[in-house]
Coordinates of C-alpha atoms in Angstrom, one line a residue:
M1 CA 0.2 -0.3 -0.1
A2 CA 1.2 3.1 -1.0
R3 CA 2.5 5.7 2.1
L4 CA 1.5 9.4 2.6
A5 CA 4.5 11.8 2.4
A6 CA 6.6 12.7 5.6
I7 CA 3.6 14.7 8.0
G8 CA 6.9 15.9 10.1
Q9 CA 10.5 16.1 10.8
P10 CA 11.7 15.2 14.4
S11 CA 12.1 18.4 16.3
R12 CA 15.4 18.8 17.3
S13 CA 14.8 21.9 19.0
R14 CA 15.1 21.3 23.3
W15 CA 12.5 24.1 23.2
G16 CA 9.9 21.7 21.7
F17 CA 11.2 18.7 23.9
L18 CA 11.0 21.3 27.0
R19 CA 7.1 22.4 25.9
L20 CA 6.5 18.8 25.9
V21 CA 8.1 17.9 29.0
L22 CA 7.5 20.7 31.7
P23 CA 3.9 21.2 32.0
Y24 CA 4.2 18.1 34.4
W25 CA 5.1 20.5 36.9
N26 CA 1.8 22.1 36.6
S27 CA -0.8 18.7 35.9
E28 CA -2.9 18.0 38.2
Q29 CA -0.2 16.4 40.3
K30 CA 2.0 19.8 40.7
W31 CA 1.9 20.4 44.7
K32 CA 3.6 16.9 44.6
A33 CA 6.0 17.1 41.7
R34 CA 6.8 20.5 42.9
G35 CA 7.4 19.1 46.6
F36 CA 9.5 15.7 45.2
S37 CA 11.8 18.3 43.3
L38 CA 12.2 20.4 46.7
A39 CA 13.0 17.4 48.7
L40 CA 15.2 16.5 45.9
L41 CA 17.5 19.8 45.9
L42 CA 17.5 20.4 49.1
L43 CA 18.6 16.9 49.3
T44 CA 20.9 17.6 47.1
L45 CA 22.3 20.5 49.1
A46 CA 23.0 18.1 52.5
Q47 CA 24.7 15.9 49.7
V48 CA 26.8 19.4 48.7
A49 CA 27.1 19.9 52.6
L50 CA 28.7 16.4 53.6
V51 CA 31.5 17.1 51.1
I52 CA 32.6 20.1 52.3
W53 CA 32.2 18.9 56.2
M54 CA 34.3 15.5 55.1
N55 CA 36.7 18.6 53.1
Y56 CA 37.9 19.9 56.6
W57 CA 37.6 16.5 58.4
N58 CA 40.3 15.3 56.2
R59 CA 42.7 18.3 56.7
A60 CA 42.2 17.9 60.4
L61 CA 42.7 14.1 60.4
F62 CA 45.8 14.4 58.8
D63 CA 47.0 17.7 60.6
A64 CA 46.6 15.0 64.0
L65 CA 48.2 12.6 61.8
E66 CA 51.0 14.9 61.5
A67 CA 51.2 16.0 65.0
K68 CA 50.8 12.6 66.1
S69 CA 48.0 13.4 68.3
L70 CA 45.9 10.6 69.6
S71 CA 43.6 12.8 71.2
R72 CA 42.4 14.6 67.9
L73 CA 42.6 11.5 66.2
M74 CA 40.0 9.9 68.6
V75 CA 38.1 13.4 68.1
Q76 CA 38.5 12.6 64.4
I77 CA 37.2 9.0 64.3
G78 CA 33.8 10.2 66.3
T79 CA 33.7 12.9 63.6
F80 CA 33.9 10.4 60.9
V81 CA 31.2 8.1 62.2
V82 CA 28.9 11.3 62.2
I83 CA 29.7 12.1 58.8
L84 CA 29.1 8.5 57.6
L85 CA 25.7 7.8 59.5
L86 CA 24.2 11.1 57.8
T87 CA 26.0 10.7 54.3
V88 CA 23.9 6.7 54.4
G89 CA 20.8 8.3 55.9
V90 CA 20.8 11.0 52.9
T91 CA 22.0 9.3 50.1
A92 CA 19.4 6.7 51.1
L93 CA 16.3 9.2 51.3
H94 CA 17.8 11.2 48.2
M95 CA 17.7 7.9 46.2
Q96 CA 13.9 7.2 47.2
V97 CA 12.8 10.7 46.3
K98 CA 15.0 10.7 42.9
R99 CA 13.1 7.4 41.6
W100 CA 9.7 8.2 42.9
L101 CA 10.2 11.5 40.7
Q102 CA 11.2 9.8 38.2
L103 CA 8.3 7.2 37.5
D104 CA 5.9 9.7 38.2
W105 CA 6.6 12.1 36.0
R106 CA 7.5 9.2 33.6
K107 CA 3.5 7.9 33.8
W108 CA 2.5 11.4 33.0
L109 CA 4.6 11.6 30.1
T110 CA 3.4 7.7 29.0
V111 CA -0.1 8.8 29.4
K112 CA 0.1 12.3 27.5
V113 CA 1.8 10.3 24.3
L114 CA -0.2 7.1 24.8
D115 CA -3.4 9.0 25.0
R116 CA -3.0 10.8 21.3
W117 CA -1.5 7.4 19.9
M118 CA -4.7 5.7 20.8
A119 CA -7.0 8.3 19.9
H120 CA -9.6 8.3 17.3
G121 CA -7.2 5.2 15.1
Y122 CA -4.2 7.7 15.0
H123 CA -2.1 4.5 16.1
Y124 CA -3.4 2.4 12.8
Q125 CA -3.1 6.0 10.7
L126 CA 0.2 6.8 11.9
Q127 CA 1.4 3.3 10.2
L128 CA 0.5 4.7 6.5
T129 CA 2.1 8.0 6.8
E130 CA 5.9 8.2 6.6
G131 CA 7.8 10.3 9.3
E132 CA 10.1 9.1 11.8
H133 CA 7.9 7.6 14.6
D134 CA 8.5 3.9 13.9
N135 CA 8.2 1.7 16.4
P136 CA 6.1 3.7 18.9
D137 CA 5.4 0.7 21.3
G138 CA 9.2 1.2 22.2
R139 CA 9.1 4.8 21.9
I140 CA 6.5 4.8 24.5
A141 CA 8.0 2.1 27.1
E142 CA 11.5 2.5 26.5
D143 CA 13.1 6.0 25.1
I144 CA 10.0 7.8 27.7
Q145 CA 11.6 5.6 30.4
V146 CA 15.0 6.7 29.2
V147 CA 14.2 10.8 28.7
T148 CA 12.5 11.1 32.6
G149 CA 14.8 8.9 34.3
S150 CA 18.6 10.5 32.6
T151 CA 16.9 13.6 32.6
I152 CA 15.9 13.9 36.1
A153 CA 19.5 11.9 37.1
L154 CA 21.0 14.4 34.7
I155 CA 19.9 17.7 36.5
H156 CA 21.0 16.8 39.9
S157 CA 24.6 15.7 38.5
L158 CA 24.8 19.3 37.0
V159 CA 23.3 20.7 40.7
Y160 CA 25.3 19.1 42.4
S161 CA 28.4 19.9 40.5
L162 CA 27.4 23.2 40.4
L163 CA 27.2 23.5 44.0
I164 CA 30.4 21.9 44.2
F165 CA 31.9 23.8 42.0
G166 CA 31.5 27.0 43.5
S167 CA 31.9 25.7 47.3
F168 CA 35.8 24.2 46.4
V169 CA 36.5 27.2 43.9
D170 CA 36.7 29.0 47.5
I171 CA 38.0 25.9 49.8
L172 CA 41.0 26.2 46.8
L173 CA 41.3 29.9 46.9
R174 CA 41.4 30.5 50.1
V175 CA 44.1 27.4 51.4
T176 CA 46.2 27.4 49.0
G177 CA 47.0 31.1 48.0
S178 CA 49.4 32.3 45.8
A179 CA 52.5 30.9 43.7
S180 CA 55.2 32.2 42.2
I181 CA 56.5 31.8 38.9
P182 CA 59.8 30.5 38.9
G183 CA 62.6 32.1 37.1
T184 CA 60.5 35.4 37.6
G185 CA 59.3 36.4 41.1
L186 CA 56.0 37.0 39.5
L187 CA 53.0 35.7 42.4
V188 CA 49.8 34.2 40.2
P189 CA 46.8 34.2 42.9
G190 CA 44.7 31.2 43.4
Y191 CA 46.6 28.9 40.7
M192 CA 45.4 25.8 42.0
V193 CA 42.4 27.3 40.7
I194 CA 43.8 28.3 37.1
L195 CA 44.9 24.5 36.8
A196 CA 41.9 23.3 37.3
F197 CA 40.0 24.9 35.2
A198 CA 42.9 24.4 32.3
Y199 CA 43.4 20.5 33.3
A200 CA 39.1 20.2 33.2
G201 CA 39.1 22.5 30.0
G202 CA 41.5 20.1 28.2
G203 CA 40.0 16.6 29.3
A204 CA 36.8 18.8 28.2
M205 CA 37.9 19.5 24.7
F206 CA 40.0 16.8 23.7
G207 CA 36.5 14.2 25.5
L208 CA 33.8 16.2 23.2
L209 CA 36.5 15.7 19.9
L210 CA 36.6 12.1 20.3
G211 CA 32.8 11.4 21.7
R212 CA 31.4 13.6 18.3
P213 CA 30.2 10.6 17.1
L214 CA 28.9 9.0 19.5
V215 CA 25.2 10.9 19.4
K216 CA 24.4 9.7 15.8
A217 CA 25.9 6.0 16.5
T218 CA 23.8 6.0 20.2
N219 CA 20.7 6.7 18.1
R220 CA 21.3 4.2 15.6
L221 CA 21.6 1.7 17.6
Q222 CA 18.2 2.4 19.2
T223 CA 16.6 1.7 16.4
A224 CA 18.2 -1.2 15.2
E225 CA 17.3 -2.2 18.9
A226 CA 14.0 -1.5 18.2
D227 CA 13.4 -3.0 15.0
F228 CA 14.9 -6.8 16.3
R229 CA 12.8 -6.0 19.2
F230 CA 9.8 -5.4 17.2
G231 CA 10.5 -8.6 14.3
L232 CA 10.8 -10.6 17.2
A233 CA 7.7 -9.8 18.7
H234 CA 6.0 -10.2 15.2
A235 CA 7.2 -14.1 14.9
R236 CA 5.9 -14.6 17.9
E237 CA 2.1 -13.5 17.4
R238 CA 2.4 -14.9 14.0
S239 CA 3.9 -18.1 15.4
E240 CA 1.0 -20.2 14.0
S241 CA 1.1 -19.0 10.6
I242 CA 4.6 -19.2 10.5
A243 CA 4.8 -22.9 11.7
L244 CA 2.0 -24.1 9.1
M245 CA 3.8 -22.6 6.5
Q246 CA 7.5 -23.9 7.1
G247 CA 8.6 -20.5 7.3
E248 CA 10.7 -20.9 10.5
E249 CA 14.3 -20.8 8.3
V250 CA 12.7 -17.4 7.0
E251 CA 12.1 -15.8 9.9
R252 CA 15.6 -17.2 11.3
R253 CA 17.5 -15.2 8.7
S254 CA 15.3 -11.9 8.7
S255 CA 16.4 -12.1 12.1
T256 CA 19.7 -12.8 11.5
A257 CA 20.5 -10.0 9.2
V258 CA 18.2 -7.4 11.1
F259 CA 20.8 -8.3 14.4
A260 CA 23.5 -8.3 11.8
E261 CA 22.7 -4.8 11.2
L262 CA 22.5 -4.6 15.1
G263 CA 25.9 -5.6 15.2
R264 CA 27.3 -3.2 12.8
R265 CA 26.0 -0.2 14.6
W266 CA 27.1 -1.6 18.1
Y267 CA 30.7 -1.9 17.1
R268 CA 30.5 1.3 15.5
Q269 CA 29.1 2.7 19.0
T270 CA 31.8 0.6 20.5
L271 CA 34.7 2.6 18.5
A272 CA 33.1 6.1 19.4
Y273 CA 33.1 4.7 23.1
S274 CA 36.6 3.3 22.7
G275 CA 38.2 7.0 22.7
I276 CA 36.3 8.5 24.9
V277 CA 36.8 5.2 27.9
S278 CA 40.9 5.5 27.0
F279 CA 41.7 9.1 27.1
T280 CA 39.0 9.1 30.5
S281 CA 40.3 6.9 32.2
G282 CA 43.9 7.7 31.8
Y283 CA 42.3 11.7 32.7
G284 CA 41.3 10.0 35.5
V285 CA 44.2 8.5 36.8
L286 CA 46.1 11.1 36.9
L287 CA 44.2 13.5 38.7
P288 CA 44.3 12.5 42.7
V289 CA 48.0 12.6 41.8
F290 CA 48.4 15.7 39.9
P291 CA 47.7 18.1 43.1
I292 CA 50.1 16.8 45.4
L293 CA 53.0 16.9 42.3
V294 CA 52.1 20.3 41.8
M295 CA 52.1 21.5 45.6
A296 CA 54.7 19.5 47.0
P297 CA 57.1 21.9 46.7
Q298 CA 55.3 24.3 49.4
Y299 CA 54.5 21.2 51.7
I300 CA 58.2 20.3 51.7
A301 CA 59.3 24.3 52.0
G302 CA 57.0 24.1 55.2
S303 CA 55.0 26.5 53.9
M304 CA 51.7 24.3 54.1
T305 CA 50.7 21.2 56.7
L306 CA 50.3 17.5 55.7
G307 CA 46.5 18.4 56.4
V308 CA 46.5 21.3 54.1
L309 CA 48.3 19.8 51.1
M310 CA 45.8 17.0 51.4
Q311 CA 43.1 19.3 51.8
A312 CA 43.5 21.2 48.7
A313 CA 44.8 18.0 46.7
Q314 CA 40.9 16.9 47.6
A315 CA 39.2 20.0 46.5
F316 CA 41.7 20.2 43.3
Q317 CA 39.5 16.7 42.4
Q318 CA 36.5 17.8 43.9
L319 CA 36.5 21.0 41.5
T320 CA 38.0 19.6 38.6
S321 CA 35.3 16.3 38.5
A322 CA 33.0 19.5 38.6
L323 CA 34.2 20.9 35.8
S324 CA 34.1 17.8 34.0
W325 CA 30.4 17.2 34.0
P326 CA 29.9 17.5 30.7
I327 CA 32.8 14.4 29.6
D328 CA 31.7 12.3 32.0
N329 CA 28.4 12.3 31.6
L330 CA 28.3 12.7 27.8
S331 CA 27.3 9.0 26.9
E332 CA 24.6 9.6 29.2
L333 CA 23.7 13.0 27.4
A334 CA 24.2 11.3 24.1
R335 CA 21.2 8.4 24.9
C336 CA 19.0 11.0 26.6
R337 CA 18.8 13.3 23.3
A338 CA 18.6 10.3 21.4
S339 CA 15.6 9.0 23.2
A340 CA 14.3 12.6 23.4
D341 CA 14.2 12.9 19.9
R342 CA 12.6 9.8 19.3
V343 CA 9.9 10.6 21.6
M344 CA 9.4 14.3 20.2
S345 CA 9.3 12.4 16.8
L346 CA 6.3 10.3 17.4
Y347 CA 4.6 12.9 19.6
N348 CA 5.1 15.7 16.8
D349 CA 3.5 13.2 14.3
L350 CA 0.3 12.3 16.2
L351 CA 0.2 15.8 17.1
L352 CA -0.2 16.7 13.1
L353 CA -2.5 13.9 13.1
E354 CA -5.0 15.9 15.6
E355 CA -4.5 19.1 13.9
R356 CA -5.5 17.9 10.7
A357 CA -8.8 16.2 11.9
A358 CA -9.9 19.1 13.6
V359 CA -9.5 21.3 10.4
R360 CA -12.0 20.8 7.6
Q361 CA -9.5 20.2 4.7
E362 CA -10.5 19.7 1.2
H363 CA -8.9 16.4 0.8
R364 CA -10.2 14.8 3.9
I365 CA -13.0 12.6 4.5
S366 CA -15.6 14.9 7.2
L367 CA -16.6 12.3 9.7
A368 CA -19.6 13.8 12.1
Q369 CA -22.1 12.8 14.4
S370 CA -25.9 13.8 13.2
N371 CA -28.5 13.7 15.1
Q372 CA -30.8 11.8 12.8
A373 CA -31.3 7.7 13.3
Q374 CA -29.9 7.6 9.6
L375 CA -26.1 7.0 7.9
V376 CA -25.6 9.6 5.6
L377 CA -23.2 9.2 2.7
R378 CA -22.5 12.6 0.5
D379 CA -20.3 12.7 -2.5
L380 CA -18.1 10.1 -0.9
C381 CA -14.6 10.0 -2.4
I382 CA -12.2 7.5 -1.4
S383 CA -8.2 7.7 -1.9
N384 CA -5.4 5.8 -0.6
P385 CA -2.7 7.9 1.4
D386 CA -0.9 9.0 -2.3
G387 CA -4.2 10.5 -3.0
K388 CA -5.2 8.0 -5.7
V389 CA -8.8 7.5 -6.0
L390 CA -10.7 4.1 -5.4
I391 CA -14.4 5.6 -5.8
E392 CA -15.9 9.1 -5.7
G393 CA -19.3 10.5 -6.4
L394 CA -21.0 7.6 -3.2
N395 CA -24.2 8.9 -2.0
E396 CA -26.5 6.6 0.0
V397 CA -28.6 7.0 3.0
I398 CA -29.3 4.2 5.4
Q399 CA -31.9 4.1 8.0
R400 CA -32.1 2.4 10.9
G401 CA -32.8 -1.0 11.4
E402 CA -32.1 -1.4 7.2
R403 CA -30.0 -5.0 6.3
V404 CA -27.5 -4.2 3.2
L405 CA -25.0 -6.5 1.7
I406 CA -21.8 -4.4 1.0
S407 CA -20.0 -6.4 -1.8
G408 CA -17.5 -5.8 -5.3
D409 CA -13.7 -4.6 -5.0
P410 CA -12.1 -5.5 -1.1
T411 CA -9.8 -2.9 -1.7
V412 CA -13.0 0.1 -2.1
T413 CA -15.3 -2.5 0.3
I414 CA -12.7 -2.3 3.2
C415 CA -11.2 1.2 2.6
L416 CA -15.3 2.3 3.0
F417 CA -15.1 0.0 6.6
K418 CA -12.1 1.8 7.8
V419 CA -13.9 5.7 6.9
L420 CA -16.8 4.7 8.7
A421 CA -14.5 3.7 12.0
G422 CA -12.6 7.0 11.6
L423 CA -9.2 5.1 10.6
W424 CA -9.2 6.6 7.0
P425 CA -9.2 9.9 6.4
W426 CA -8.1 10.2 3.0
G427 CA -10.1 11.6 -0.1
H428 CA -13.1 14.1 0.6
G429 CA -17.0 14.3 0.8
E430 CA -19.2 13.7 4.1
V431 CA -20.5 11.3 6.9
S432 CA -22.9 11.4 9.1
L433 CA -22.6 9.1 11.5
P434 CA -26.1 7.7 12.9
A435 CA -27.3 9.6 16.4
G436 CA -26.9 7.0 19.7
P437 CA -23.9 4.8 20.0
A438 CA -21.4 4.6 17.9
I439 CA -21.0 1.7 15.3
C440 CA -20.2 -1.7 16.5
F441 CA -17.3 -2.8 13.8
L442 CA -16.5 -6.7 13.3
P443 CA -13.5 -7.3 11.5
Q444 CA -12.4 -10.3 9.9
R445 CA -10.3 -11.4 12.7
P446 CA -11.7 -10.2 15.8
F447 CA -9.4 -8.5 18.8
L448 CA -9.3 -10.6 21.4
P449 CA -7.7 -9.3 23.9
P450 CA -5.5 -11.9 26.5
G451 CA -7.3 -12.5 29.6
S452 CA -10.4 -14.3 30.9
L453 CA -12.9 -15.6 28.6
Q454 CA -15.3 -13.5 30.4
S455 CA -12.8 -10.2 30.0
V456 CA -13.0 -11.3 26.2
L457 CA -16.8 -11.3 25.1
S458 CA -17.4 -7.7 27.3
Y459 CA -14.7 -6.0 25.7
P460 CA -14.3 -2.9 25.2
Q461 CA -16.6 -2.8 28.3
P462 CA -15.3 -4.4 32.0
V463 CA -15.8 -7.2 33.0
G464 CA -19.0 -7.9 35.4
T465 CA -21.2 -5.8 33.0
F466 CA -22.9 -8.4 31.8
A467 CA -24.4 -11.8 33.4
A468 CA -23.0 -15.1 33.1
G469 CA -26.3 -16.5 31.6
A470 CA -26.4 -14.0 29.2
M471 CA -22.9 -14.8 28.1
Q472 CA -23.2 -18.4 27.7
R473 CA -26.7 -17.7 25.9
A474 CA -24.5 -15.4 23.6
L475 CA -21.9 -18.2 23.3
E476 CA -25.0 -20.8 22.1
C477 CA -26.2 -18.7 19.9
A478 CA -22.6 -18.1 18.5
G479 CA -22.2 -21.9 18.4
V480 CA -19.2 -22.0 20.5
A481 CA -21.8 -23.3 23.7
W482 CA -18.5 -25.8 24.5
L483 CA -16.4 -22.5 25.7
A484 CA -19.2 -21.4 28.3
A485 CA -17.4 -23.8 30.8
R486 CA -14.1 -21.7 30.2
L487 CA -15.7 -18.3 30.9
D488 CA -13.5 -17.9 34.1
E489 CA -10.3 -19.1 32.0
A490 CA -7.0 -16.9 31.5
D491 CA -5.6 -17.5 28.2
N492 CA -4.3 -15.7 25.2
W493 CA -7.1 -16.8 23.1
H494 CA -6.0 -15.4 19.8
S495 CA -3.1 -18.2 19.8
V496 CA -5.1 -20.8 21.6
L497 CA -8.6 -21.1 18.8
P498 CA -8.7 -21.4 15.4
L499 CA -9.8 -18.2 13.2
R500 CA -13.1 -20.2 13.0
A501 CA -13.8 -20.4 16.5
Q502 CA -12.1 -16.7 17.2
Q503 CA -15.1 -15.3 14.2
R504 CA -18.1 -17.3 15.9
L505 CA -16.6 -15.4 19.0
G506 CA -16.7 -12.1 17.9
I507 CA -20.7 -13.1 16.6
A508 CA -20.8 -13.4 19.8
R509 CA -19.8 -10.7 21.4
L510 CA -23.0 -9.3 19.3
F511 CA -24.9 -11.1 20.5
L512 CA -24.2 -10.4 23.8
Q513 CA -23.8 -6.4 23.7
Q514 CA -26.7 -6.3 21.5
P515 CA -25.4 -2.8 19.5
A516 CA -27.8 -1.1 17.5
W517 CA -25.8 -0.7 14.3
V518 CA -22.9 -3.2 13.0
F519 CA -20.9 -2.8 10.4
I520 CA -19.3 -6.7 9.8
E521 CA -15.6 -7.2 7.2
E522 CA -16.2 -10.6 6.3
A523 CA -16.5 -11.6 9.7
T524 CA -17.6 -15.2 8.6
S525 CA -15.1 -15.9 6.0
V526 CA -13.8 -19.2 7.1
F527 CA -17.3 -21.1 7.8
E528 CA -19.2 -23.4 5.4
P529 CA -22.1 -21.8 3.9
K530 CA -24.4 -23.9 6.0
D531 CA -23.0 -22.4 9.1
E532 CA -23.1 -18.8 7.9
E533 CA -26.7 -19.2 7.0
Y534 CA -27.5 -20.7 10.8
L535 CA -25.7 -17.5 12.5
M536 CA -27.6 -14.9 9.5
D537 CA -30.6 -16.4 11.3
M538 CA -29.7 -16.6 14.3
L539 CA -28.9 -12.6 14.0
H540 CA -32.1 -11.8 12.7
R541 CA -33.5 -13.7 15.5
E542 CA -31.7 -12.5 18.3
M543 CA -31.1 -9.0 17.1
P544 CA -33.9 -8.0 15.0
D545 CA -33.6 -4.3 15.2
T546 CA -30.1 -4.1 14.8
T547 CA -28.7 -2.2 11.8
L548 CA -26.6 -4.3 9.5
L549 CA -23.8 -3.5 7.1
A550 CA -21.9 -6.7 6.3
I551 CA -19.0 -7.0 3.8
S552 CA -18.9 -10.3 2.0
L553 CA -17.7 -11.6 -1.1
Q554 CA -19.6 -15.2 -0.8
T555 CA -22.4 -15.8 -3.0
G556 CA -26.0 -16.8 -1.5
L557 CA -26.3 -14.4 1.4
E558 CA -29.0 -12.1 -0.2
R559 CA -32.2 -13.3 1.0
H560 CA -31.0 -12.2 4.7
Y561 CA -30.3 -8.6 3.5
Q562 CA -32.9 -6.0 2.1
R563 CA -30.7 -4.5 -0.2
K564 CA -27.0 -4.3 -1.6
L565 CA -23.9 -2.2 -2.6
L566 CA -22.3 -3.0 -5.1
L567 CA -18.8 -1.4 -5.3
N568 CA -15.8 -1.7 -7.8
H569 CA -12.6 0.1 -8.2
L570 CA -12.7 -0.1 -11.9
P571 CA -10.0 2.2 -14.4
Q572 CA -10.1 5.7 -14.5
E573 CA -12.5 7.0 -16.6
E574 CA -14.6 4.6 -14.7
Q575 CA -14.8 5.1 -11.0
F576 CA -17.3 2.6 -10.2
L577 CA -19.9 0.6 -11.5
G578 CA -22.8 1.6 -9.3
Y579 CA -24.2 1.7 -6.2
G580 CA -27.6 1.5 -4.2
T581 CA -29.2 -1.1 -6.2
S582 CA -32.0 -2.7 -4.8
L583 CA -32.0 -6.9 -4.4
R584 CA -34.6 -6.4 -7.3
E585 CA -33.1 -4.8 -9.8
L586 CA -29.8 -7.0 -9.3
R587 CA -32.0 -10.3 -9.7
K588 CA -33.8 -9.1 -12.8
G589 CA -30.2 -7.8 -14.3

């Protein structure tokens, strides 16, 4: 089937992402979200305070060791126990608050995207439109988790690093003082701060150069991972058909090929990682040694104590680590950015579908609810997503209680089925749906959600809506009374039942729910003629006032209907053969 041109490009703007996610703090649970956010900030401040306290404790400990004072050492041991207990408590509480916030934000964003994906058949229409929205299930289940979890973790680490930076710049300036440049006599104030900036700046520059390919490699790998999962899920869902056709080898080769591409993208990401890992390893090994070597002459000269030397060395490490935040988090930033782009591209395309549905367009079918008990088609033209006309000039009025057989070209008849269901907007003209409850649509393969048989029959109503006796009666009318004993049994009915039994369950759902309007798409296609005749008689008897529109390619069913619509997709000069022809006229012909 032809696909529509791209409906949108993924937003690469950070502002687009912020517009999507920031309303969480103004949502219905805003006070709880703001409260936990404030608690997270306060706990981060507590973590920084404990690190500063530990820095001063480190100075006092080494001064006590240098003075060989046992009493001062015991005081520092007691102080360390207090710092340790507070650090453990604050860290544990911080983790709980952060993970609650990550989960709640993920839940809010998941519901926001899921509501649009599952609204008005957009999840179906999205498959027929081009754009960067492949594997929407993976984007909702995995990429949103990455976006929310990583964003909060990254923001926390950034705030922590900024606080550490401000605190330890001051400490390092006060404890190291100035140093003279050899041979010149010039004093350089705050030389250790300058060296910390140079050390971190050089590391950031080289790290960014080495990590430039990482964002693209990570994005491509995540796409390959999603494609691999989708292929395996597709094989699982179609396992019976694959087994019957002995297509396991084809599926195995297909999965192997997809995994081979995944492997190639994995190695490209590995190459991108390897340069960063090699550099950061050396960078990290040198970090604790570098400040001690630089300040050692001052200690040897007696201008600073051992405690001051160790405090300054630790402050240098803390400051440099804070300045190295972009390098330390480069891979996580790339992963978060890639997932944010995937979520944004899906959400943007869903928004475009929603906007197009809300605005009356010349090349879009208008679907609206009327105040009359009739279905009206006015100048209806149905086309493919690429604009190719399937049928045009269709005008028809179907009254409440009518029985209408629809036959002809399957492409046209099935598209009409989708038009009335709101899944196919391509074309032009108007469709006025009948007042009251929506039309019940029964496709060729009915949807049977996993769960108890009661939930299958009640779907989309909740379990408990219908009495057990009514369910048993519906199963009996549909010819599957043997399933009544399994009403409370949970199973994957789509897999365990043959198609004929699945179609009978779909018919049983009609008998149970008694909809006022029913549109059937070859829902008895695998039945024997006598079984189909029986079911049609049962529909007339059990649902005498229901309006029935049925697509069927089988002959011999005309007696069950009052009239027949014959819809054909013919060459361009003949868009359709006819419509609204009565059975009497057909028989005369």
